Every structure is written in structure tokens, then in C-alpha cells.
Amino acid sequence: MDPDPMQFVEEDNDKKEAESVAEAKTSRAHLNTWVAISVALLATFMGICKVKDDNIVQAMQQAQADKIDNYSWYQARNIREEVAKATVAQLTAQAAAAPPQAKSIFDAQIKTYESIAQDQAEKKKIQQADADKADKTYNELNYHDDQFDLSDAMLALAISLLAVTALTQKRWLFVLAMFPTVFGVIMGLAGLLGWHIHPDSLTKLLS
């Protein structure tokens, strides 16, 4: 019985189809592996950034509370200073009309209230300086908090794109996901290492 040439052609086609299917499975497996590794690394990095960011937020809250306390004390000392100055003015006017034997008493009271006014003025300056320092600390911490916020947003976007990549098996989506990944990692490192990288326009858009 002569061999059928068509049989060999069909077997060859079946073999090529099987190889093509195997290659497609291998390609999907490789892509899924890269996606899984990327998601795991990004999730770990986001966790580290989250710990640092939470500590920064707590420090910001403390700085804000310190600023409010110092400004409250500033206002209180300002009122005390004004009251003492008003008392000095009142006592000075009364001393001018008082008999000579009572002037020493008025002078002593005037010196006491002048001392109080001077003391409150000096302490008021300290409170102002402490409030300004707390405000500066808050702004510095907020600078890095913005970096972590941007990093978190970009990495969340990257993970979403990677998830779609795993579903659709589109390699171009994996490449696209690398853009927010790189930006998010840079901003996260900036927050962790104190780099002065701060895209103000993007921050204002998101805030």
C-alpha cells in the first residue's frame, strides 16, 4: 500500500500547531511570571512606604497641635501684656495726682506691672518662634507626605494595569504599566531617602 502524501502534510500541520500552542503557553507563563513578580515587589515596596508615611502623618499631627498650642499661648501672653501695659498707664496717671507720700507705693506697683509686661513680651516672642518652627516642621513633613501620596497613586495604577495584563495577556500593557511603576518607585524612594523631588503641578491637581 502506497503512503498517502496528504497524511504527512496533516501530521506536519498538527505538529506545527502543537508547537505553536506550546510556545503560546510558554509565552503566557513567562508573562504571568513577570506580572506576579512585579506585583509582589510593588506590594512590598508600598507596604514599606506606608509605614514611613504613617509615621510622617503622626509627626504632622503633632506639629500641627504644637503650632496651635503655641499660637494660643501667644494670644494669651499678648492679652496679659496689654493688660499689664494698661495697668501701668492707669497707675501712672493716678500717681501724678496722688499725694507725695503715696507715690512710692504707686512706683512699686508700676515697676511690678512693667516687669510683668516685659516678661510677657519676651515669652510671647518665644511662643511665636516655637509656632513658626512647628509650622516649618509641618510643611517639611507635608512635602514628603505628598511624595508618598503620589507614589501610592502611581503604584496602585501600575498594579491595576498589571492585573489587566494578566487577564488579557497583552505585552504592551505590561510595558505601559512600567511607566507609573518607575514614577511611583522614584517618588517612594524620594520620600524614604529625603530627596527633593516634588512635582508641584501634579500635587496641586490631586490636592
PDB file of C-alpha atoms in Angstrom, residues 91-205:
ATOM      1  CA  LEU A  91      -1.246 103.699  87.780  1.00  0.00           C
ATOM      2  CA  THR A  92       0.980 106.362  86.208  1.00  0.00           C
ATOM      3  CA  ALA A  93      -2.000 108.669  85.806  1.00  0.00           C
ATOM      4  CA  GLN A  94      -3.117 108.020  89.376  1.00  0.00           C
ATOM      5  CA  ALA A  95       0.412 108.593  90.694  1.00  0.00           C
ATOM      6  CA  ALA A  96       0.509 112.036  89.101  1.00  0.00           C
ATOM      7  CA  ALA A  97      -2.494 113.096  91.176  1.00  0.00           C
ATOM      8  CA  ALA A  98      -1.536 111.204  94.332  1.00  0.00           C
ATOM      9  CA  PRO A  99      -0.008 112.876  97.390  1.00  0.00           C
ATOM     10  CA  PRO A 100       3.809 112.671  97.698  1.00  0.00           C
ATOM     11  CA  GLN A 101       3.692 110.070 100.472  1.00  0.00           C
ATOM     12  CA  ALA A 102       1.726 107.656  98.250  1.00  0.00           C
ATOM     13  CA  LYS A 103       3.952 107.959  95.186  1.00  0.00           C
ATOM     14  CA  SER A 104       6.392 105.322  96.414  1.00  0.00           C
ATOM     15  CA  ILE A 105       3.556 102.801  96.570  1.00  0.00           C
ATOM     16  CA  PHE A 106       2.443 103.681  93.029  1.00  0.00           C
ATOM     17  CA  ASP A 107       6.045 103.487  91.784  1.00  0.00           C
ATOM     18  CA  ALA A 108       6.406  99.994  93.233  1.00  0.00           C
ATOM     19  CA  GLN A 109       3.169  98.862  91.553  1.00  0.00           C
ATOM     20  CA  ILE A 110       4.179 100.457  88.277  1.00  0.00           C
ATOM     21  CA  LYS A 111       7.526  98.617  88.316  1.00  0.00           C
ATOM     22  CA  THR A 112       5.741  95.343  89.084  1.00  0.00           C
ATOM     23  CA  TYR A 113       3.378  95.656  86.116  1.00  0.00           C
ATOM     24  CA  GLU A 114       6.155  96.897  83.828  1.00  0.00           C
ATOM     25  CA  SER A 115       8.086  93.785  84.768  1.00  0.00           C
ATOM     26  CA  ILE A 116       5.029  91.650  84.014  1.00  0.00           C
ATOM     27  CA  ALA A 117       4.575  93.344  80.627  1.00  0.00           C
ATOM     28  CA  GLN A 118       8.257  92.869  79.763  1.00  0.00           C
ATOM     29  CA  ASP A 119       8.171  89.219  80.843  1.00  0.00           C
ATOM     30  CA  GLN A 120       5.094  88.501  78.731  1.00  0.00           C
ATOM     31  CA  ALA A 121       6.629  90.288  75.733  1.00  0.00           C
ATOM     32  CA  GLU A 122       9.743  88.100  75.924  1.00  0.00           C
ATOM     33  CA  LYS A 123       7.736  84.915  76.388  1.00  0.00           C
ATOM     34  CA  LYS A 124       5.465  85.990  73.530  1.00  0.00           C
ATOM     35  CA  LYS A 125       8.488  86.098  71.223  1.00  0.00           C
ATOM     36  CA  ILE A 126       9.423  82.594  72.314  1.00  0.00           C
ATOM     37  CA  GLN A 127       5.903  81.337  71.588  1.00  0.00           C
ATOM     38  CA  GLN A 128       5.997  82.986  68.162  1.00  0.00           C
ATOM     39  CA  ALA A 129       9.335  81.355  67.373  1.00  0.00           C
ATOM     40  CA  ASP A 130       8.082  77.952  68.554  1.00  0.00           C
ATOM     41  CA  ALA A 131       4.901  78.333  66.473  1.00  0.00           C
ATOM     42  CA  ASP A 132       6.930  79.253  63.384  1.00  0.00           C
ATOM     43  CA  LYS A 133       9.212  76.280  63.983  1.00  0.00           C
ATOM     44  CA  ALA A 134       6.255  73.920  64.292  1.00  0.00           C
ATOM     45  CA  ASP A 135       4.756  75.362  61.093  1.00  0.00           C
ATOM     46  CA  LYS A 136       8.062  74.871  59.255  1.00  0.00           C
ATOM     47  CA  THR A 137       8.261  71.291  60.526  1.00  0.00           C
ATOM     48  CA  TYR A 138       4.712  70.639  59.340  1.00  0.00           C
ATOM     49  CA  ASN A 139       5.466  71.974  55.850  1.00  0.00           C
ATOM     50  CA  GLU A 140       8.638  69.888  55.589  1.00  0.00           C
ATOM     51  CA  LEU A 141       6.761  66.747  56.620  1.00  0.00           C
ATOM     52  CA  ASN A 142       3.889  67.560  54.271  1.00  0.00           C
ATOM     53  CA  TYR A 143       6.415  67.794  51.434  1.00  0.00           C
ATOM     54  CA  HIS A 144       7.389  64.146  51.960  1.00  0.00           C
ATOM     55  CA  ASP A 145       3.782  63.119  52.630  1.00  0.00           C
ATOM     56  CA  ASP A 146       2.911  64.414  49.150  1.00  0.00           C
ATOM     57  CA  GLN A 147       5.688  62.262  47.716  1.00  0.00           C
ATOM     58  CA  PHE A 148       4.266  59.146  49.356  1.00  0.00           C
ATOM     59  CA  ASP A 149       0.746  60.042  48.199  1.00  0.00           C
ATOM     60  CA  LEU A 150       1.934  60.323  44.607  1.00  0.00           C
ATOM     61  CA  SER A 151       3.889  57.089  44.922  1.00  0.00           C
ATOM     62  CA  ASP A 152       0.844  55.274  46.299  1.00  0.00           C
ATOM     63  CA  ALA A 153      -1.377  56.564  43.473  1.00  0.00           C
ATOM     64  CA  MET A 154       1.079  55.660  40.716  1.00  0.00           C
ATOM     65  CA  LEU A 155       1.829  52.197  42.107  1.00  0.00           C
ATOM     66  CA  ALA A 156      -1.885  51.474  42.534  1.00  0.00           C
ATOM     67  CA  LEU A 157      -2.367  52.402  38.865  1.00  0.00           C
ATOM     68  CA  ALA A 158       0.557  50.170  37.902  1.00  0.00           C
ATOM     69  CA  ILE A 159      -0.872  47.192  39.795  1.00  0.00           C
ATOM     70  CA  SER A 160      -4.242  47.729  38.109  1.00  0.00           C
ATOM     71  CA  LEU A 161      -2.560  47.680  34.696  1.00  0.00           C
ATOM     72  CA  LEU A 162      -0.644  44.542  35.642  1.00  0.00           C
ATOM     73  CA  ALA A 163      -3.889  42.859  36.664  1.00  0.00           C
ATOM     74  CA  VAL A 164      -5.397  43.678  33.257  1.00  0.00           C
ATOM     75  CA  THR A 165      -2.194  42.396  31.655  1.00  0.00           C
ATOM     76  CA  ALA A 166      -2.610  39.043  33.386  1.00  0.00           C
ATOM     77  CA  LEU A 167      -6.182  38.800  32.097  1.00  0.00           C
ATOM     78  CA  THR A 168      -5.608  39.932  28.521  1.00  0.00           C
ATOM     79  CA  GLN A 169      -2.035  38.642  28.033  1.00  0.00           C
ATOM     80  CA  LYS A 170      -1.165  41.864  26.205  1.00  0.00           C
ATOM     81  CA  ARG A 171       2.547  42.548  26.465  1.00  0.00           C
ATOM     82  CA  TRP A 172       2.124  46.212  25.573  1.00  0.00           C
ATOM     83  CA  LEU A 173       0.019  46.617  28.725  1.00  0.00           C
ATOM     84  CA  PHE A 174       2.925  45.271  30.767  1.00  0.00           C
ATOM     85  CA  VAL A 175       5.220  47.838  29.134  1.00  0.00           C
ATOM     86  CA  LEU A 176       2.634  50.566  29.774  1.00  0.00           C
ATOM     87  CA  ALA A 177       2.438  49.542  33.449  1.00  0.00           C
ATOM     88  CA  MET A 178       6.169  50.162  33.810  1.00  0.00           C
ATOM     89  CA  PHE A 179       5.749  53.936  33.328  1.00  0.00           C
ATOM     90  CA  PRO A 180       3.670  54.550  36.506  1.00  0.00           C
ATOM     91  CA  THR A 181       5.804  51.898  38.202  1.00  0.00           C
ATOM     92  CA  VAL A 182       9.030  53.810  37.603  1.00  0.00           C
ATOM     93  CA  PHE A 183       7.471  57.127  38.611  1.00  0.00           C
ATOM     94  CA  GLY A 184       5.885  55.608  41.727  1.00  0.00           C
ATOM     95  CA  VAL A 185       9.127  53.956  42.824  1.00  0.00           C
ATOM     96  CA  ILE A 186      11.079  57.183  42.319  1.00  0.00           C
ATOM     97  CA  MET A 187       8.584  59.168  44.415  1.00  0.00           C
ATOM     98  CA  GLY A 188       8.581  56.461  47.099  1.00  0.00           C
ATOM     99  CA  LEU A 189      12.371  56.483  47.271  1.00  0.00           C
ATOM    100  CA  ALA A 190      12.286  60.288  47.399  1.00  0.00           C
ATOM    101  CA  GLY A 191      10.063  60.087  50.461  1.00  0.00           C
ATOM    102  CA  LEU A 192      12.155  57.379  52.118  1.00  0.00           C
ATOM    103  CA  LEU A 193      15.543  58.957  51.397  1.00  0.00           C
ATOM    104  CA  GLY A 194      14.553  62.618  51.682  1.00  0.00           C
ATOM    105  CA  TRP A 195      15.125  63.546  48.051  1.00  0.00           C
ATOM    106  CA  HIS A 196      13.828  66.954  46.976  1.00  0.00           C
ATOM    107  CA  ILE A 197      11.641  65.787  44.103  1.00  0.00           C
ATOM    108  CA  HIS A 198       8.194  67.325  44.183  1.00  0.00           C
ATOM    109  CA  PRO A 199       6.047  67.795  41.043  1.00  0.00           C
ATOM    110  CA  ASP A 200       4.050  70.788  42.303  1.00  0.00           C
ATOM    111  CA  SER A 201       1.679  70.927  39.327  1.00  0.00           C
ATOM    112  CA  LEU A 202       0.647  67.287  39.746  1.00  0.00           C
ATOM    113  CA  THR A 203       0.370  67.670  43.513  1.00  0.00           C
ATOM    114  CA  LYS A 204      -1.895  70.716  43.151  1.00  0.00           C
ATOM    115  CA  LEU A 205      -4.022  68.830  40.628  1.00  0.00           C
TER     116      LEU A 205
END
